[in-house]
mmCIF file of C-alpha atoms in Angstrom:
data_model
loop_
_atom_site.group_PDB
_atom_site.id
_atom_site.type_symbol
_atom_site.label_atom_id
_atom_site.label_comp_id
_atom_site.label_asym_id
_atom_site.label_seq_id
_atom_site.Cartn_x
_atom_site.Cartn_y
_atom_site.Cartn_z
ATOM 1 C CA MET F 16 -11.145 52.585 46.665
ATOM 2 C CA SER F 17 -14.246 51.069 48.189
ATOM 3 C CA PRO F 18 -16.937 49.276 46.131
ATOM 4 C CA GLN F 19 -19.592 51.498 47.744
ATOM 5 C CA ILE F 20 -18.006 54.646 46.328
ATOM 6 C CA MET F 21 -17.551 53.126 42.905
ATOM 7 C CA GLU F 22 -21.126 51.864 42.598
ATOM 8 C CA SER F 23 -22.436 55.429 42.669
ATOM 9 C CA SER F 24 -19.708 56.944 40.460
ATOM 10 C CA GLU F 25 -19.878 57.691 36.739
ATOM 11 C CA VAL F 26 -16.218 58.618 36.284
ATOM 12 C CA LEU F 27 -13.144 57.203 37.985
ATOM 13 C CA PRO F 28 -10.999 59.949 39.558
ATOM 14 C CA SER F 29 -7.727 60.566 37.722
ATOM 15 C CA SER F 30 -5.556 60.757 40.857
ATOM 16 C CA ASN F 31 -5.061 57.026 41.405
ATOM 17 C CA ASN F 32 -1.294 56.648 41.685
ATOM 18 C CA GLY F 33 -1.412 54.607 44.887
ATOM 19 C CA ILE F 34 -3.969 52.025 43.750
ATOM 20 C CA VAL F 35 -2.863 48.383 43.965
ATOM 21 C CA MET F 36 -6.218 46.725 43.185
ATOM 22 C CA LEU F 37 -8.986 48.113 40.965
ATOM 23 C CA ASP F 38 -12.178 46.028 41.059
ATOM 24 C CA LEU F 39 -15.037 47.425 38.950
ATOM 25 C CA ARG F 40 -17.556 44.630 39.415
ATOM 26 C CA GLY F 41 -20.965 46.048 40.241
ATOM 27 C CA CYS F 42 -20.073 49.594 39.160
ATOM 28 C CA LYS F 43 -23.036 49.915 36.805
ATOM 29 C CA MET F 44 -23.011 53.718 36.698
ATOM 30 C CA LEU F 45 -19.352 53.969 35.697
ATOM 31 C CA ASN F 46 -19.057 54.905 32.020
ATOM 32 C CA SER F 47 -15.412 55.897 31.565
ATOM 33 C CA LEU F 48 -11.869 55.427 32.811
ATOM 34 C CA PRO F 49 -9.214 58.156 32.652
ATOM 35 C CA ASN F 50 -6.136 57.624 30.488
ATOM 36 C CA SER F 51 -4.085 57.712 33.675
ATOM 37 C CA THR F 52 -5.482 54.262 34.542
ATOM 38 C CA TRP F 53 -2.855 52.750 32.236
ATOM 39 C CA GLU F 54 -0.077 54.591 34.084
ATOM 40 C CA LEU F 55 -0.662 53.002 37.489
ATOM 41 C CA LYS F 56 2.790 51.604 38.184
ATOM 42 C CA ARG F 57 1.680 49.935 41.427
ATOM 43 C CA LEU F 58 -1.502 48.346 40.081
ATOM 44 C CA GLU F 59 -1.426 44.565 40.592
ATOM 45 C CA ILE F 60 -5.056 43.497 40.095
ATOM 46 C CA LEU F 61 -7.445 44.906 37.483
ATOM 47 C CA ASN F 62 -10.958 43.448 37.364
ATOM 48 C CA LEU F 63 -13.171 44.543 34.451
ATOM 49 C CA HIS F 64 -15.435 41.503 34.679
ATOM 50 C CA GLY F 65 -18.443 41.995 32.389
ATOM 51 C CA ARG F 66 -17.992 45.724 31.905
ATOM 52 C CA SER F 67 -19.837 45.690 28.556
ATOM 53 C CA TYR F 68 -21.712 48.876 29.345
ATOM 54 C CA LEU F 69 -18.686 51.174 29.687
ATOM 55 C CA GLU F 70 -19.073 53.768 26.924
ATOM 56 C CA LYS F 71 -15.559 55.137 26.631
ATOM 57 C CA LEU F 72 -13.374 52.207 27.550
ATOM 58 C CA PRO F 73 -11.543 50.809 24.479
ATOM 59 C CA PRO F 74 -11.094 47.232 25.754
ATOM 60 C CA LEU F 75 -14.767 46.571 25.605
ATOM 61 C CA TYR F 76 -15.038 47.982 22.124
ATOM 62 C CA GLU F 77 -13.114 45.264 20.385
ATOM 63 C CA LYS F 78 -9.589 45.673 21.741
ATOM 64 C CA LEU F 79 -7.552 46.503 24.819
ATOM 65 C CA PRO F 80 -5.313 49.614 24.549
ATOM 66 C CA SER F 81 -1.627 48.950 23.936
ATOM 67 C CA SER F 82 -0.808 51.130 26.946
ATOM 68 C CA ILE F 83 -1.698 48.183 29.190
ATOM 69 C CA GLY F 84 1.922 47.154 28.692
ATOM 70 C CA CYS F 85 2.838 50.083 30.956
ATOM 71 C CA LEU F 86 1.228 48.404 33.985
ATOM 72 C CA SER F 87 4.551 46.921 35.014
ATOM 73 C CA SER F 88 3.308 45.541 38.360
ATOM 74 C CA LEU F 89 0.138 43.921 37.003
ATOM 75 C CA VAL F 90 -0.318 40.367 38.294
ATOM 76 C CA SER F 91 -3.965 39.620 37.430
ATOM 77 C CA LEU F 92 -6.296 40.882 34.688
ATOM 78 C CA ASN F 93 -9.949 39.833 34.660
ATOM 79 C CA LEU F 94 -11.882 40.485 31.434
ATOM 80 C CA GLN F 95 -14.511 37.779 31.899
ATOM 81 C CA ARG F 96 -17.606 38.178 29.734
ATOM 82 C CA CYS F 97 -16.354 41.286 27.947
ATOM 83 C CA LYS F 98 -18.248 40.073 24.906
ATOM 84 C CA LYS F 99 -17.169 42.831 22.499
ATOM 85 C CA LEU F 100 -13.481 42.130 23.011
ATOM 86 C CA LYS F 101 -11.913 40.721 19.822
ATOM 87 C CA SER F 102 -8.180 40.914 20.447
ATOM 88 C CA LEU F 103 -5.413 41.796 22.882
ATOM 89 C CA PRO F 104 -2.448 44.069 22.073
ATOM 90 C CA ASN F 105 1.044 42.683 21.538
ATOM 91 C CA SER F 106 2.224 44.879 24.412
ATOM 92 C CA ILE F 107 0.629 42.471 26.892
ATOM 93 C CA CYS F 108 3.733 40.276 26.579
ATOM 94 C CA GLU F 109 5.694 43.041 28.334
ATOM 95 C CA LEU F 110 3.992 42.224 31.655
ATOM 96 C CA LYS F 111 6.760 40.251 33.351
ATOM 97 C CA CYS F 112 4.886 39.929 36.682
ATOM 98 C CA PHE F 113 1.670 38.744 35.023
ATOM 99 C CA LYS F 114 0.325 35.500 36.569
ATOM 100 C CA THR F 115 -3.413 35.269 35.830
ATOM 101 C CA LEU F 116 -5.427 36.181 32.736
ATOM 102 C CA HIS F 117 -9.203 35.648 32.794
ATOM 103 C CA LEU F 118 -10.839 35.755 29.348
ATOM 104 C CA ARG F 119 -13.700 33.382 30.142
ATOM 105 C CA GLY F 120 -16.847 34.188 28.167
ATOM 106 C CA CYS F 121 -15.192 36.696 25.790
ATOM 107 C CA SER F 122 -17.245 35.161 23.007
ATOM 108 C CA ASN F 123 -15.823 37.346 20.203
ATOM 109 C CA LEU F 124 -12.172 36.875 21.079
ATOM 110 C CA GLU F 125 -10.791 35.144 17.978
ATOM 111 C CA LYS F 126 -7.024 35.303 18.448
ATOM 112 C CA LEU F 127 -4.274 35.888 20.972
ATOM 113 C CA PRO F 128 -1.125 37.980 20.578
ATOM 114 C CA PRO F 129 2.338 36.444 21.027
ATOM 115 C CA LEU F 130 2.627 35.247 24.619
ATOM 116 C CA TYR F 131 6.322 34.377 24.761
ATOM 117 C CA GLY F 132 7.192 37.302 27.079
ATOM 118 C CA LEU F 133 4.787 36.244 29.838
ATOM 119 C CA CYS F 134 7.416 34.353 31.806
ATOM 120 C CA SER F 135 5.351 34.374 35.032
ATOM 121 C CA LEU F 136 1.952 33.492 33.541
ATOM 122 C CA ARG F 137 0.475 30.643 35.556
ATOM 123 C CA ASP F 138 -3.300 30.594 34.989
ATOM 124 C CA LEU F 139 -4.914 31.218 31.586
ATOM 125 C CA TYR F 140 -8.696 31.033 31.213
ATOM 126 C CA LEU F 141 -9.821 30.895 27.587
ATOM 127 C CA ASP F 142 -13.075 28.976 28.015
ATOM 128 C CA GLY F 143 -16.048 30.385 26.147
ATOM 129 C CA THR F 144 -13.920 32.315 23.632
ATOM 130 C CA ALA F 145 -13.964 32.089 19.815
ATOM 131 C CA LEU F 146 -10.394 30.781 19.535
ATOM 132 C CA VAL F 147 -9.960 28.068 16.911
ATOM 133 C CA LYS F 148 -6.318 27.279 17.662
ATOM 134 C CA ILE F 149 -3.706 27.801 20.348
ATOM 135 C CA PRO F 150 -0.581 29.869 19.576
ATOM 136 C CA LEU F 151 2.461 27.617 19.383
ATOM 137 C CA ASP F 152 4.453 29.887 21.673
ATOM 138 C CA ILE F 153 2.172 28.916 24.543
ATOM 139 C CA PHE F 154 4.414 25.866 24.957
ATOM 140 C CA SER F 155 7.317 28.143 25.895
ATOM 141 C CA LEU F 156 5.481 29.399 29.001
ATOM 142 C CA SER F 157 7.354 27.384 31.614
ATOM 143 C CA SER F 158 5.258 28.748 34.514
ATOM 144 C CA LEU F 159 1.881 27.895 32.960
ATOM 145 C CA ARG F 160 -0.011 25.445 35.164
ATOM 146 C CA VAL F 161 -3.714 25.977 34.418
ATOM 147 C CA LEU F 162 -5.212 26.280 30.932
ATOM 148 C CA PHE F 163 -8.997 26.244 30.419
ATOM 149 C CA LEU F 164 -10.256 25.675 26.859
ATOM 150 C CA ASN F 165 -13.751 24.268 27.281
ATOM 151 C CA ASP F 166 -16.579 25.750 25.178
ATOM 152 C CA THR F 167 -14.230 26.884 22.405
ATOM 153 C CA PRO F 168 -14.140 25.861 18.695
ATOM 154 C CA ILE F 169 -10.704 24.277 19.223
ATOM 155 C CA GLU F 170 -10.905 20.744 17.842
ATOM 156 C CA GLU F 171 -7.455 19.365 18.568
ATOM 157 C CA LEU F 172 -4.934 19.779 21.366
ATOM 158 C CA SER F 173 -1.223 19.132 21.219
ATOM 159 C CA SER F 174 -0.082 16.159 23.278
ATOM 160 C CA SER F 175 2.271 18.531 25.092
ATOM 161 C CA ILE F 176 -0.610 20.197 26.954
ATOM 162 C CA GLY F 177 -1.683 18.854 30.320
ATOM 163 C CA TYR F 178 -5.197 17.728 31.178
ATOM 164 C CA GLU F 179 -7.527 18.329 34.113
ATOM 165 C CA LEU F 180 -10.504 15.965 34.197
ATOM 166 C CA ASN F 181 -13.097 16.892 36.774
ATOM 167 C CA PHE F 182 -15.507 14.099 37.751
ATOM 168 C CA CYS F 183 -15.785 15.169 41.389
ATOM 169 C CA ASN F 184 -19.186 14.416 42.921
ATOM 170 C CA GLY F 185 -20.109 12.387 39.821
ATOM 171 C CA VAL F 186 -22.177 9.939 41.851
ATOM 172 C CA ASN F 187 -23.931 8.555 38.752
ATOM 173 C CA LEU F 188 -20.731 7.055 37.313
ATOM 174 C CA ASP F 189 -21.050 3.266 37.348
ATOM 175 C CA GLN F 190 -18.150 0.815 37.604
ATOM 176 C CA ASN F 191 -17.785 0.459 33.821
ATOM 177 C CA ALA F 192 -17.684 4.220 33.328
ATOM 178 C CA ARG F 193 -15.036 4.599 36.004
ATOM 179 C CA GLY F 194 -12.977 1.797 34.465
ATOM 180 C CA THR F 195 -13.112 3.501 31.071
ATOM 181 C CA ILE F 196 -12.106 6.838 32.588
ATOM 182 C CA MET F 197 -9.142 5.279 34.387
ATOM 183 C CA ALA F 198 -7.926 3.373 31.318
ATOM 184 C CA ASP F 199 -8.153 6.485 29.147
ATOM 185 C CA ALA F 200 -6.380 8.510 31.828
ATOM 186 C CA MET F 201 -3.431 6.118 31.950
ATOM 187 C CA GLN F 202 -3.096 6.233 28.160
ATOM 188 C CA ARG F 203 -3.057 10.032 28.175
ATOM 189 C CA ILE F 204 -0.517 10.090 30.997
ATOM 190 C CA LYS F 205 1.804 7.871 28.931
ATOM 191 C CA GLU F 206 1.452 10.244 25.967
ATOM 192 C CA LEU F 207 2.246 13.270 28.127
ATOM 193 C CA ALA F 208 5.224 11.577 29.751
ATOM 194 C CA ILE F 209 6.657 10.613 26.353
ATOM 195 C CA ALA F 210 6.129 14.191 25.107
ATOM 196 C CA ARG F 211 8.029 15.473 28.132
ATOM 197 C CA SER F 212 10.912 13.057 27.499
ATOM 198 C CA TYR F 213 11.377 14.650 24.063
ATOM 199 C CA GLY F 214 11.642 18.117 25.574
ATOM 200 C CA ALA F 215 8.054 19.268 25.125
ATOM 201 C CA PHE F 216 6.185 21.720 27.328
ATOM 202 C CA TYR F 217 6.120 20.489 30.942
ATOM 203 C CA PRO F 218 2.965 18.390 30.909
ATOM 204 C CA ARG F 219 0.711 17.287 33.713
ATOM 205 C CA PHE F 220 -2.469 15.322 34.155
ATOM 206 C CA LEU F 221 -5.013 15.642 36.964
ATOM 207 C CA ILE F 222 -8.145 13.610 37.511
ATOM 208 C CA GLY F 223 -10.588 13.246 40.377
ATOM 209 C CA LEU F 224 -13.700 11.121 40.741
ATOM 210 C CA PRO F 225 -15.754 9.448 43.486
ATOM 211 C CA GLY F 226 -14.490 6.127 44.814
ATOM 212 C CA SER F 227 -12.060 4.405 47.148
ATOM 213 C CA LYS F 228 -10.673 1.500 45.097
ATOM 214 C CA ILE F 229 -6.920 0.962 44.774
ATOM 215 C CA PRO F 230 -5.912 0.195 41.144
ATOM 216 C CA GLU F 231 -3.885 -2.922 40.395
ATOM 217 C CA TRP F 232 -1.172 -1.020 38.516
ATOM 218 C CA LEU F 233 0.161 0.768 41.617
ATOM 219 C CA SER F 234 3.730 -0.358 42.315
ATOM 220 C CA CYS F 235 3.829 0.808 45.942
ATOM 221 C CA GLU F 236 1.057 1.705 48.346
ATOM 222 C CA GLY F 237 0.296 2.145 52.011
ATOM 223 C CA PRO F 238 -2.257 3.473 54.493
ATOM 224 C CA GLY F 239 -2.128 6.991 55.856
ATOM 225 C CA HIS F 240 -0.231 9.875 54.331
ATOM 226 C CA LEU F 241 3.313 8.437 54.334
ATOM 227 C CA ILE F 242 4.940 5.737 52.197
ATOM 228 C CA GLU F 243 8.545 4.571 52.602
ATOM 229 C CA THR F 244 9.985 2.311 49.939
ATOM 230 C CA SER F 245 13.149 1.578 47.991
ATOM 231 C CA PHE F 246 13.840 1.183 44.293
ATOM 232 C CA PRO F 247 16.481 -1.360 43.225
ATOM 233 C CA PRO F 248 19.330 -0.448 40.861
ATOM 234 C CA GLY F 249 18.205 -0.122 37.272
ATOM 235 C CA CYS F 250 14.696 1.201 37.997
ATOM 236 C CA PHE F 251 15.364 4.730 36.819
ATOM 237 C CA ASN F 252 16.797 3.930 33.397
ATOM 238 C CA ASN F 253 16.020 5.684 30.113
ATOM 239 C CA MET F 254 12.594 4.036 30.053
ATOM 240 C CA PHE F 255 11.622 5.832 33.266
ATOM 241 C CA LEU F 256 9.146 8.634 32.469
ATOM 242 C CA GLY F 257 8.093 9.829 35.918
ATOM 243 C CA PHE F 258 5.738 9.101 38.800
ATOM 244 C CA VAL F 259 1.969 8.797 38.896
ATOM 245 C CA PHE F 260 0.525 9.668 42.306
ATOM 246 C CA TYR F 261 -2.747 8.252 43.566
ATOM 247 C CA ALA F 262 -4.544 9.363 46.720
ATOM 248 C CA ILE F 263 -7.757 8.112 48.281
ATOM 249 C CA LEU F 264 -9.487 10.810 50.296
ATOM 250 C CA GLU F 265 -11.715 9.370 53.005
ATOM 251 C CA LEU F 266 -13.677 12.394 54.122
ATOM 252 C CA LYS F 267 -15.416 12.964 57.433
ATOM 253 C CA ALA F 268 -16.531 16.445 56.349
ATOM 254 C CA PRO F 269 -16.814 18.271 52.998
ATOM 255 C CA VAL F 270 -13.570 19.577 51.479
ATOM 256 C CA PHE F 271 -13.713 22.978 49.796
ATOM 257 C CA HIS F 272 -11.534 24.125 46.911
ATOM 258 C CA GLU F 273 -9.982 26.747 49.198
ATOM 259 C CA ASP F 274 -8.537 23.884 51.276
ATOM 260 C CA GLY F 275 -6.279 22.748 48.431
ATOM 261 C CA PRO F 276 -3.984 22.161 46.771
ATOM 262 C CA LEU F 277 -3.083 18.527 47.376
ATOM 263 C CA ARG F 278 0.687 18.253 47.612
ATOM 264 C CA CYS F 279 3.052 15.280 47.712
ATOM 265 C CA GLN F 280 6.572 15.845 48.989
ATOM 266 C CA SER F 281 9.015 13.231 47.734
ATOM 267 C CA SER F 282 12.537 12.630 48.978
ATOM 268 C CA PHE F 283 15.150 10.270 47.555
ATOM 269 C CA LYS F 284 18.417 9.112 49.064
ATOM 270 C CA ASN F 285 21.297 7.023 47.739
ATOM 271 C CA ASN F 286 25.069 6.811 48.129
ATOM 272 C CA ASN F 287 25.437 9.947 46.022
ATOM 273 C CA GLY F 288 23.311 12.146 48.240
ATOM 274 C CA TYR F 289 19.810 13.351 49.028
ATOM 275 C CA ARG F 290 17.155 14.952 46.844
ATOM 276 C CA GLU F 291 13.717 16.441 47.542
ATOM 277 C CA ALA F 292 10.917 17.203 45.107
ATOM 278 C CA ASN F 293 7.365 18.483 45.390
ATOM 279 C CA PHE F 294 4.801 17.011 43.032
ATOM 280 C CA THR F 295 1.681 19.119 43.396
ATOM 281 C CA SER F 296 -1.923 18.420 42.515
ATOM 282 C CA GLU F 297 -3.933 21.624 42.209
ATOM 283 C CA TYR F 298 -7.140 19.756 41.637
ATOM 284 C CA PHE F 299 -9.103 21.707 44.233
ATOM 285 C CA PHE F 300 -8.546 24.815 42.137
ATOM 286 C CA LEU F 301 -11.450 23.595 39.994
ATOM 287 C CA GLU F 302 -13.890 25.049 42.531
ATOM 288 C CA ASN F 303 -15.511 21.883 43.785
ATOM 289 C CA THR F 304 -16.818 21.090 47.224
ATOM 290 C CA ILE F 305 -16.021 17.380 47.610
ATOM 291 C CA GLU F 306 -18.654 15.707 49.760
ATOM 292 C CA SER F 307 -17.759 11.990 49.673
ATOM 293 C CA ASP F 308 -14.765 9.644 49.377
ATOM 294 C CA HIS F 309 -12.780 10.434 46.230
ATOM 295 C CA VAL F 310 -9.717 9.260 44.363
ATOM 296 C CA ILE F 311 -7.345 11.899 43.042
ATOM 297 C CA PHE F 312 -4.408 10.957 40.870
ATOM 298 C CA TRP F 313 -1.978 12.932 38.834
ATOM 299 C CA TYR F 314 1.180 12.975 36.776
ATOM 300 C CA ASP F 315 3.391 16.064 36.943
ATOM 301 C CA GLY F 316 6.374 16.409 34.624
ATOM 302 C CA HIS F 317 7.311 19.836 35.952
ATOM 303 C CA ASP F 318 10.102 18.904 38.365
ATOM 304 C CA ILE F 319 12.471 17.778 35.634
ATOM 305 C CA SER F 320 15.664 18.196 37.649
ATOM 306 C CA SER F 321 14.599 15.568 40.203
ATOM 307 C CA LEU F 322 13.671 13.048 37.524
ATOM 308 C CA ASP F 323 16.978 13.596 35.749
ATOM 309 C CA TRP F 324 18.843 13.200 39.061
ATOM 310 C CA LEU F 325 17.257 9.781 39.541
ATOM 311 C CA LYS F 326 18.274 8.725 36.033
ATOM 312 C CA GLN F 327 21.844 9.846 36.671
ATOM 313 C CA ASN F 328 21.894 7.559 39.722
ATOM 314 C CA CYS F 329 20.180 4.665 37.990
ATOM 315 C CA ASP F 330 22.840 2.120 38.997
ATOM 316 C CA MET F 331 22.230 2.635 42.730
ATOM 317 C CA GLU F 332 19.538 1.621 45.164
ATOM 318 C CA ASN F 333 17.315 4.625 45.851
ATOM 319 C CA LYS F 334 15.381 4.900 49.098
ATOM 320 C CA ALA F 335 12.274 7.042 48.842
ATOM 321 C CA VAL F 336 9.736 8.686 51.121
ATOM 322 C CA PHE F 337 6.450 10.049 49.768
ATOM 323 C CA HIS F 338 4.580 12.335 52.150
ATOM 324 C CA LEU F 339 1.099 13.609 51.263
#
């Protein structure tokens, strides 16, 4: 269904069984949706961004209808700036294919339903909502990679949640400020790594800021995008909490967020075999255009099996290749 048709329509036709994406941005004359909208078995993307003027649509009058749980193919739901929305139905946890939920700017949204059924949920945008706390079951969402909570009344975060600190293009940061940021980042990474070692939600930490200085704490480094090294027996003992990756981006042209993510492929080899792991930075997802040299570093506790494999082979020499 084309945006041009929708912009001049007041009512959405009821015969929509073949629709895969329904984008209602800019449809200012639309004032109702048929009940059959919630029966679209093939619908994957539903965008109701800012539809505060719809007169007969329940989601924008305080709550979303429970029949949304019938949208079995739904992957993405965008309710940004639906300012009258106060809650979501429990049936939303029935959406097994659900990957992205945008609730940014839903300033009256005070609570979330149980989320434990959203096994595929990857991106959750809660910034600008009225939430005062995060449901504990959010830590059971093993696929969750992005969680935005800025501009909310939430005062405290569990140490089992990852962090994304965005200082890209912060050209006014002096050397002292950068030093403070880096020291604080390392402390938070240690906390996240310890939380992961006790079985907490898979944590990660991402940070990016202008610069090109190599920190003293790096244990192995090299020019270009490839590092080959070896770790002596005993390195990966019970004190081993994971890897921190650090990349210096020397840019000849601006890098856009669509060019990401930054990905490091790691391979390990010893007398017991060969193992590969991908440790991914999705920093460019934060919608920056990076215009100068930057440092990006991250800790990712998601690939647990690879870390455990290294610990199981602690008594051997492990040769490693890191490819950015």
